[in-house]
Short mmCIF file of C-alpha atoms and ligand atoms in Angstrom, two decimals:
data_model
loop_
_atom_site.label_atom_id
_atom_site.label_comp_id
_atom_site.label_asym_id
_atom_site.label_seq_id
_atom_site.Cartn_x
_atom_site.Cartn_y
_atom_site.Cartn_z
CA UNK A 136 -61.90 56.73 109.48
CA UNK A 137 -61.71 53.00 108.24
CA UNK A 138 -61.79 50.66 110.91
CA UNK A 139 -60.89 46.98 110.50
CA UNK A 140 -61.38 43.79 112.68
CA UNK A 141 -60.28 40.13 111.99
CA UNK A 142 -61.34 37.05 114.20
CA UNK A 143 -61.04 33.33 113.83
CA UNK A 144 -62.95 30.79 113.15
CA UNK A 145 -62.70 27.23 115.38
CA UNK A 146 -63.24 24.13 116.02
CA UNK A 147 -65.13 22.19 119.06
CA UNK A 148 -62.31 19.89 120.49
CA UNK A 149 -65.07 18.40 123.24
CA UNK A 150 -68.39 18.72 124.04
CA UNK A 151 -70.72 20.03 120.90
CA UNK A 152 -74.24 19.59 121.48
CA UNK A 153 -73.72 19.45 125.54
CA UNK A 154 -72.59 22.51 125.83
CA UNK A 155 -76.22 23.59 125.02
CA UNK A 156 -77.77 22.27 127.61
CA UNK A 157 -74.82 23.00 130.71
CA UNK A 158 -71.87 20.89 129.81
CA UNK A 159 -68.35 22.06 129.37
CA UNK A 160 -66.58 22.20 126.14
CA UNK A 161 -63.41 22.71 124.79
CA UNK A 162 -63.11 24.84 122.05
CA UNK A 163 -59.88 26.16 119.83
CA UNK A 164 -59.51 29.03 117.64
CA UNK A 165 -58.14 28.09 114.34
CA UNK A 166 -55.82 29.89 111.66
CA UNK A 167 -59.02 30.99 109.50
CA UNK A 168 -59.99 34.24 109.90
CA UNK A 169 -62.93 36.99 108.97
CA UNK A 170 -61.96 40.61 108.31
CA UNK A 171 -64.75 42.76 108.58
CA UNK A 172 -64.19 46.49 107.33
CA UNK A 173 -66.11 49.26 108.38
CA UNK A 174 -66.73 53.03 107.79
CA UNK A 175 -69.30 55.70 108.73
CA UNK A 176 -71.25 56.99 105.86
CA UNK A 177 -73.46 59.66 104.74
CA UNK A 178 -76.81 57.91 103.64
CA UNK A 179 -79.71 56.71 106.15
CA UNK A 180 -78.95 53.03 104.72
CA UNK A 181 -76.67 50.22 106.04
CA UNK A 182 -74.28 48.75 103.21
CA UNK A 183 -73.24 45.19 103.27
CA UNK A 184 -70.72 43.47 101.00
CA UNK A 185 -69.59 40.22 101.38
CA UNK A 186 -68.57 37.20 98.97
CA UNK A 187 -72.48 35.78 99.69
CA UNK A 188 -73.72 39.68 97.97
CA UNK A 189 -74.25 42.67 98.65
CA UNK A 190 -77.56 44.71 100.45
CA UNK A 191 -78.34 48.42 101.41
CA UNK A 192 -80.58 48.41 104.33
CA UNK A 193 -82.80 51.42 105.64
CA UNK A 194 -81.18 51.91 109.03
CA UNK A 195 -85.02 52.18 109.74
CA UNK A 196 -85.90 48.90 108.82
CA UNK A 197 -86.50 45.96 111.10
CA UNK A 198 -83.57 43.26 111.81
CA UNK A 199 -86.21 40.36 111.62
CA UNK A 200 -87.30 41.69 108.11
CA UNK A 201 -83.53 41.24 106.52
CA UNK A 202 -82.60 38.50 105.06
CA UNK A 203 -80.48 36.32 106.83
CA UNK A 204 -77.36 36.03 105.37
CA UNK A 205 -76.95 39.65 106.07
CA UNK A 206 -79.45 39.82 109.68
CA UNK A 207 -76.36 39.58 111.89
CA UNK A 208 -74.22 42.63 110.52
CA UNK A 209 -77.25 44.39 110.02
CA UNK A 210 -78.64 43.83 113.58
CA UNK A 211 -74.78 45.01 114.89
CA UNK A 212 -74.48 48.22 112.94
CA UNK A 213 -78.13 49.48 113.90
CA UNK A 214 -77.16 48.59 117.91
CA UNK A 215 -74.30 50.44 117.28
CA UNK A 216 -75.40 53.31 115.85
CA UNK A 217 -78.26 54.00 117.75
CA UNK A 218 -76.36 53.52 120.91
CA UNK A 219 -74.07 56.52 119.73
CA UNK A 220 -77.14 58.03 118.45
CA UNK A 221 -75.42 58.63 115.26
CA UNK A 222 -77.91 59.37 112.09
CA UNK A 223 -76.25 58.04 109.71
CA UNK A 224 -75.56 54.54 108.39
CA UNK A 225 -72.25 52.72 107.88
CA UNK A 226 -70.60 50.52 105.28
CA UNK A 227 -69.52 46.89 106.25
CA UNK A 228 -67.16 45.06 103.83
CA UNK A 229 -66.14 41.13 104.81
CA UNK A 230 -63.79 38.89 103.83
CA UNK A 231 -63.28 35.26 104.90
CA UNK A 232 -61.30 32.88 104.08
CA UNK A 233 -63.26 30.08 106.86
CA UNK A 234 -65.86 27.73 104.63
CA UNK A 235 -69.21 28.55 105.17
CA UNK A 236 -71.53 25.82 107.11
CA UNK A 237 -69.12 23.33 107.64
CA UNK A 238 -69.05 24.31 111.45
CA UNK A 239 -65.84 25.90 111.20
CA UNK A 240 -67.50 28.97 112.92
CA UNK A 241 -67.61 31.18 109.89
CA UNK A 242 -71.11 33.07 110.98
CA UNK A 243 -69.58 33.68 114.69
CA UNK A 244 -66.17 34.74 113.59
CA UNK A 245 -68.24 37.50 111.24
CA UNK A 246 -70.41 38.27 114.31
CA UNK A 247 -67.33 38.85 116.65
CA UNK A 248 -65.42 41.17 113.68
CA UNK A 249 -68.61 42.86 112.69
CA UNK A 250 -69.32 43.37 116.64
CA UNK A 251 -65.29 45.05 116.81
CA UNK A 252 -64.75 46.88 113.75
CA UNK A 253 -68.36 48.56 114.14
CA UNK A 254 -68.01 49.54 117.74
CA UNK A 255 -64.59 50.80 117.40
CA UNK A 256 -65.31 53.14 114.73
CA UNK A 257 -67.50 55.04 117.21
CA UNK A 258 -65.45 54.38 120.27
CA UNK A 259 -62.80 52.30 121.95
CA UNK A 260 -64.68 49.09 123.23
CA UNK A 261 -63.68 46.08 125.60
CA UNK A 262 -63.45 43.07 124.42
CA UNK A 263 -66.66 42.00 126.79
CA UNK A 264 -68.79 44.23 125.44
CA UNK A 265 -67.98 43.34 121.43
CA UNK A 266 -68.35 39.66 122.87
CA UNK A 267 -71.89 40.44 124.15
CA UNK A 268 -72.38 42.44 120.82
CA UNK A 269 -71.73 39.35 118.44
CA UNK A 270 -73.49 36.68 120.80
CA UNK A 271 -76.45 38.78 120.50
CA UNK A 272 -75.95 39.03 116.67
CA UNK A 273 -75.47 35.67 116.58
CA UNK A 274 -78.79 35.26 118.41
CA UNK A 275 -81.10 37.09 115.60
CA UNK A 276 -79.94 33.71 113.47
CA UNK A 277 -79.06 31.34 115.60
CA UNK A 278 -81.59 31.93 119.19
CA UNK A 279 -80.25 28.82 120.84
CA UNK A 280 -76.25 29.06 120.30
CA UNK A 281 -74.26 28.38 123.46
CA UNK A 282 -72.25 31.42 122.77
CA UNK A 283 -68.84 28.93 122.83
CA UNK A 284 -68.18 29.75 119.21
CA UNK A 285 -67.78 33.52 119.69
CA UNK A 286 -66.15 33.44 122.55
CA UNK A 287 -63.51 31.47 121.43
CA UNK A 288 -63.03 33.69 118.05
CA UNK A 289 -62.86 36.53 120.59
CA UNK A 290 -60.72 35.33 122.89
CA UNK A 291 -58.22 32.82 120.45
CA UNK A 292 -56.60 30.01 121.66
CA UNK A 293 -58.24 27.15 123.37
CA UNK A 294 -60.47 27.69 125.96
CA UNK A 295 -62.79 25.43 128.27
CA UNK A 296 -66.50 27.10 127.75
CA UNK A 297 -69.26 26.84 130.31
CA UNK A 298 -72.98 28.52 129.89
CA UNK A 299 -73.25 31.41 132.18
CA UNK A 300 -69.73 31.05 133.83
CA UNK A 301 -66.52 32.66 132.68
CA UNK A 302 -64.44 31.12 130.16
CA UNK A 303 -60.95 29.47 131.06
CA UNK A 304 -58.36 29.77 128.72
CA UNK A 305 -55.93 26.61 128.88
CA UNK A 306 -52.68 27.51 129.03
CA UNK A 307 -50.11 25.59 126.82
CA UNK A 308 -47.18 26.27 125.11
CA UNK A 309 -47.38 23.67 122.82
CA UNK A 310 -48.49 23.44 119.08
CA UNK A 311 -51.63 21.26 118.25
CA UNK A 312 -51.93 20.00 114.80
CA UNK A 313 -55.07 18.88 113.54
CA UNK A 314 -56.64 17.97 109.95
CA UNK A 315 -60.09 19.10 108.92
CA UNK A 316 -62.03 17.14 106.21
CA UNK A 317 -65.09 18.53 104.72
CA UNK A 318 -67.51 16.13 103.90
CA UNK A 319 -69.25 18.87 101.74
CA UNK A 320 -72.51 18.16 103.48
CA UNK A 321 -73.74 21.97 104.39
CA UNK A 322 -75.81 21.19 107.80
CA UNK A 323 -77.85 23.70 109.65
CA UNK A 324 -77.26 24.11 113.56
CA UNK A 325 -80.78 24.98 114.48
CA UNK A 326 -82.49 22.00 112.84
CA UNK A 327 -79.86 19.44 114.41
CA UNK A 328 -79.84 21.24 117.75
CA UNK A 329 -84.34 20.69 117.73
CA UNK A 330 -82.80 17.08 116.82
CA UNK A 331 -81.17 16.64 119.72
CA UNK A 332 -83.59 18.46 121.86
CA UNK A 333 -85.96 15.88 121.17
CA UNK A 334 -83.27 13.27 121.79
CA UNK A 335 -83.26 14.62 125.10
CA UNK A 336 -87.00 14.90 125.90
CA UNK A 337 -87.45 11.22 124.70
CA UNK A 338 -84.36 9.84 126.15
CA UNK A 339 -84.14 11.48 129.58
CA UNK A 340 -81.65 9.80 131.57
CA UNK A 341 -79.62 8.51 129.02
CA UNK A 342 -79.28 11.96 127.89
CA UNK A 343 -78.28 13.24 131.51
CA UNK A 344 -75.81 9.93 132.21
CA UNK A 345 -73.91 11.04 128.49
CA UNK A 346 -73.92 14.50 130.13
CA UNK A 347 -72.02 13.31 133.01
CA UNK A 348 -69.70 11.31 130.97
CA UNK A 349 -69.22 13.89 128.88
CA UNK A 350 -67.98 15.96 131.50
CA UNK A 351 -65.51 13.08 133.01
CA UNK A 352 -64.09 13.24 129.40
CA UNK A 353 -63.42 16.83 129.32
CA UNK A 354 -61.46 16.46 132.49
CA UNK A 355 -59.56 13.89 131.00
CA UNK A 356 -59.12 16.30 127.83
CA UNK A 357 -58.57 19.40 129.83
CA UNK A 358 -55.33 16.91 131.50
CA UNK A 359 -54.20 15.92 128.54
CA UNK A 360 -53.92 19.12 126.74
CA UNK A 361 -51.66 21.05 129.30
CA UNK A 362 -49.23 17.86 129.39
CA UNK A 363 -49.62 17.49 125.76
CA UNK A 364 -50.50 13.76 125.88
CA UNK A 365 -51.02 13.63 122.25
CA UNK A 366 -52.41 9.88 122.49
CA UNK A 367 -54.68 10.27 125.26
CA UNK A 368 -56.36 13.32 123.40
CA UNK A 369 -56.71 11.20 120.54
CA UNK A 370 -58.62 8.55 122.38
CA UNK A 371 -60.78 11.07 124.23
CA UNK A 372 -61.70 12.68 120.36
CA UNK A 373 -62.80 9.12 119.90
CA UNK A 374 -64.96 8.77 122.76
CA UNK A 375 -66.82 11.93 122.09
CA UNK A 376 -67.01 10.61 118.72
CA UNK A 377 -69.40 7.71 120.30
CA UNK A 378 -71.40 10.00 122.42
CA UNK A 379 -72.09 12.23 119.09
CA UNK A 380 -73.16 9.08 117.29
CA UNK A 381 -75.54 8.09 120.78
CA UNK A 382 -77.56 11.48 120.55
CA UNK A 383 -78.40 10.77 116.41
CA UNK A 384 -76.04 13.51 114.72
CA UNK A 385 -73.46 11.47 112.96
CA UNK A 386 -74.46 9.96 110.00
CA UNK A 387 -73.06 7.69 107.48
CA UNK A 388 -70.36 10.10 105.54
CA UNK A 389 -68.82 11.16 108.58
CA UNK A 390 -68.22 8.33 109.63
CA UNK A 391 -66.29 6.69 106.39
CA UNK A 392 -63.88 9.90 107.01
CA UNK A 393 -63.24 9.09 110.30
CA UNK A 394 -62.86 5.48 109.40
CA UNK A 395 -60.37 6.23 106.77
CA UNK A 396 -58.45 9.22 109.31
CA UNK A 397 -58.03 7.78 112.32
CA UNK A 398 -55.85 4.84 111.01
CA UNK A 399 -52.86 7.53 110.29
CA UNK A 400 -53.82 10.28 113.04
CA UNK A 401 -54.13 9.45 117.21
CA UNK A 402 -58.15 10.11 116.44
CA UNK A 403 -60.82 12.01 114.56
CA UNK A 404 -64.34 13.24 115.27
CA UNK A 405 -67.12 15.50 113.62
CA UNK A 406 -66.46 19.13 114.86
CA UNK A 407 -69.80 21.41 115.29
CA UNK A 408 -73.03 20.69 114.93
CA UNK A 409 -72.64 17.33 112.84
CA UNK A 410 -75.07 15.90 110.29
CA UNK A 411 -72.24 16.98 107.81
CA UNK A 412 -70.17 19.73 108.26
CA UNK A 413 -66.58 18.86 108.91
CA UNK A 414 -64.06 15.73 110.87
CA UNK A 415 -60.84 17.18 112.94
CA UNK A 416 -58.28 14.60 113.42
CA UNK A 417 -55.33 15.10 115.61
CA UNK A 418 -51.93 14.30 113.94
CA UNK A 419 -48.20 14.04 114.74
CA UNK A 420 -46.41 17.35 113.12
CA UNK A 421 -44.83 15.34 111.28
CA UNK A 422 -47.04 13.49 109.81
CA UNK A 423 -49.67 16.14 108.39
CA UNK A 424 -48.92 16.56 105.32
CA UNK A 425 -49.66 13.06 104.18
CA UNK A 426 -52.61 12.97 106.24
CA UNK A 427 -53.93 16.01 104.58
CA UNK A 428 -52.61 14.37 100.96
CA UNK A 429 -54.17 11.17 101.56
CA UNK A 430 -57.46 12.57 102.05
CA UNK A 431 -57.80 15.08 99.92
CA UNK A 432 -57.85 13.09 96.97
CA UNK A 433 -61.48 12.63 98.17
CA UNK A 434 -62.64 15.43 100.43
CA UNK A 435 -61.71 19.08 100.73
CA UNK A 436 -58.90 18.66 103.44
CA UNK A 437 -56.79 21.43 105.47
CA UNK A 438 -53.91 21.11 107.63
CA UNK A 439 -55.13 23.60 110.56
CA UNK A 440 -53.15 24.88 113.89
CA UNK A 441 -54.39 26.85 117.10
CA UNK A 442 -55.08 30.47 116.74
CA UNK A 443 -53.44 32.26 119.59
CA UNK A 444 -54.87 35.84 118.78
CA UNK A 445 -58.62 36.38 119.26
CA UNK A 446 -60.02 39.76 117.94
CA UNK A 447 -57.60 41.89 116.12
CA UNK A 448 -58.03 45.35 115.01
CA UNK A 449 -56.74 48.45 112.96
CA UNK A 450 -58.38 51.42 112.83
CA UNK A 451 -56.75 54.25 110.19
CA UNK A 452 -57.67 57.69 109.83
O1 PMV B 727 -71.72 23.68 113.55
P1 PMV B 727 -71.60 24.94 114.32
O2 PMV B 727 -70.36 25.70 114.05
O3 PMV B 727 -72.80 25.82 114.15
O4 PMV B 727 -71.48 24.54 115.85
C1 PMV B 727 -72.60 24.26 116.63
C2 PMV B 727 -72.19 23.78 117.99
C3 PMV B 727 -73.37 23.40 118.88
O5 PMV B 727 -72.82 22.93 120.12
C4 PMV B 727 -74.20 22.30 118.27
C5 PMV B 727 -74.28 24.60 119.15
C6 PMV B 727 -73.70 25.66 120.08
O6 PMV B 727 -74.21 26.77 120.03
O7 PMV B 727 -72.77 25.39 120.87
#
């Protein structure tokens, strides 16, 4: 039995870095997606394959001991198996077509398609449970993660993301466009996140007033999205913008994209953790394609739209 999953990646709308310590965010789902493939096999050995390499791990061995590129699918096949008390390993092939560590959510999308095709070879699983599966992956690399990026790639579509509360999707029917530019800058999470930890310890209350304002600007957002206010999002990306640059995690390239994208788009922030990684922009359909030409004579550019479907999966006998 070969059992396949795909999930998105996404992009954080609102709210990156607050969301850590109890603010909302809004987070979409984007047309980038992981496919993780999975089978049982017949050796006492996890097999990983991915474009990063490949590894065959005792199923005996300890997650903290494998490297970390390959910790997560490692970590979800041995839960998996042990759970069904199976004593043999499995084989985990992914492809991706979402850049890696350009906070696109590459890492959680492979956490939530791991967590789906794994589970499902050994029996039909709720989309909860995979959820808790891949935020607990995610977890062996990432301790402090909010959990907002898999639950989005689970769930699709845009959603407004709490700690310890249930996600709420936001219903539209409309089509968001947006631009992504990568500055090329590969940042890591954890080392900003301690960044802005210590932002926070130093900085008390003006950390807990951008919290608050942070949270009158998602209500805003949350407004603007159903009624498709494409200008008023566009000045609320802004905004967020300025709180991102207030707690130390924008830095000088990011901001010469935005500079240069928010003349031609309603308005452009970093998306993710920051310190590099990628801008979104939000742009009129019709302009996108110009948007995404005029940049990309510089920067690694991509037109990108909403991803209504979360987790899919195929499993064939
Ligand atoms: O850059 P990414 O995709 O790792 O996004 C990180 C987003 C943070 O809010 C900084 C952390 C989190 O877990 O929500």
């Amino acid at each position: 039995m070969i059992s396949k999953a795909s999930a998105p990646g996404k992009i954080i709308l609102f709210g990156e870095h607050f969301v850590v310590h109890g603010t909302r965010a809004i987070v979409g789902a984007i047309n980038k997606r992981v496919t993780v493939t999975s089978e049982k096999n017949d050796t006492a050995a996890i097999s990983i394959s991915s474009s990063l390499g490949k590894a065959t791990i005792p199923i005996t061995e300890e997650v903290d001991g494998v490297e970390k590129k390959f910790r997560p699918f490692f970590f979800v096949a041995k839960e998996v198996i042990s759970d069904h008390n199976f004593k043999n390993g499995v084989n985990i092939e992914i492809e991706s077509d979402i850049p890696i560590g350009a906070g696109l959510g590459s890492s959680s999308a492979c956490c939530v398609a791991a967590a789906a095709s794994v589970s499902n070879l050994f029996s039909r699983t709720d989309i909860s449970q995979v959820l808790d599966l891949a935020i607990d992956a995610e977890r062996t690399i990432f301790p402090r993660t909010s959990g907002a990026d898999c639950t989005v790639s689970a769930l699709g579509g845009i959603i407004e993301y709490q700690k310890e509360s249930d996600p709420k999707p936001i219903k539209t029917e409309h089509d968001f466009d947006f631009v992504v530019v990568n500055s090329q800058k590969m940042h890591n999470t954890d080392a900003v996140v301690s960044r802005v930890n210590k932002f926070k310890d130093g900085n008390t209350d003006t950390f807990s007033e951008l919290c608050t304002e942070e949270d009158n600007l998602i209500t805003k957002a949350v407004n603007s999205l159903q009624t498709f206010d494409l200008e008023t999002i566009g000045k609320c990306m802004s905004q967020n913008q300025i709180f991102l640059e207030r707690i130390g995690v924008s830095n000088d390239v990011l901001l010469n994209i935005i500079k240069s994208i928010e003349k031609e788009t309603f308005g452009a922030k970093l998306t993710g953790a920051g310190d590099g990684g990628c801008v979104i922009a939000l742009t009129d359909k019709a302009k996108k394609d110009s948007v995404v030409q005029n940049m990309s004579t510089e920067y690694e550019t991509y037109p990108v739209t909403i991803e209504k479907t979360g987790i899919q999966l195929n499993i064939t006998n």
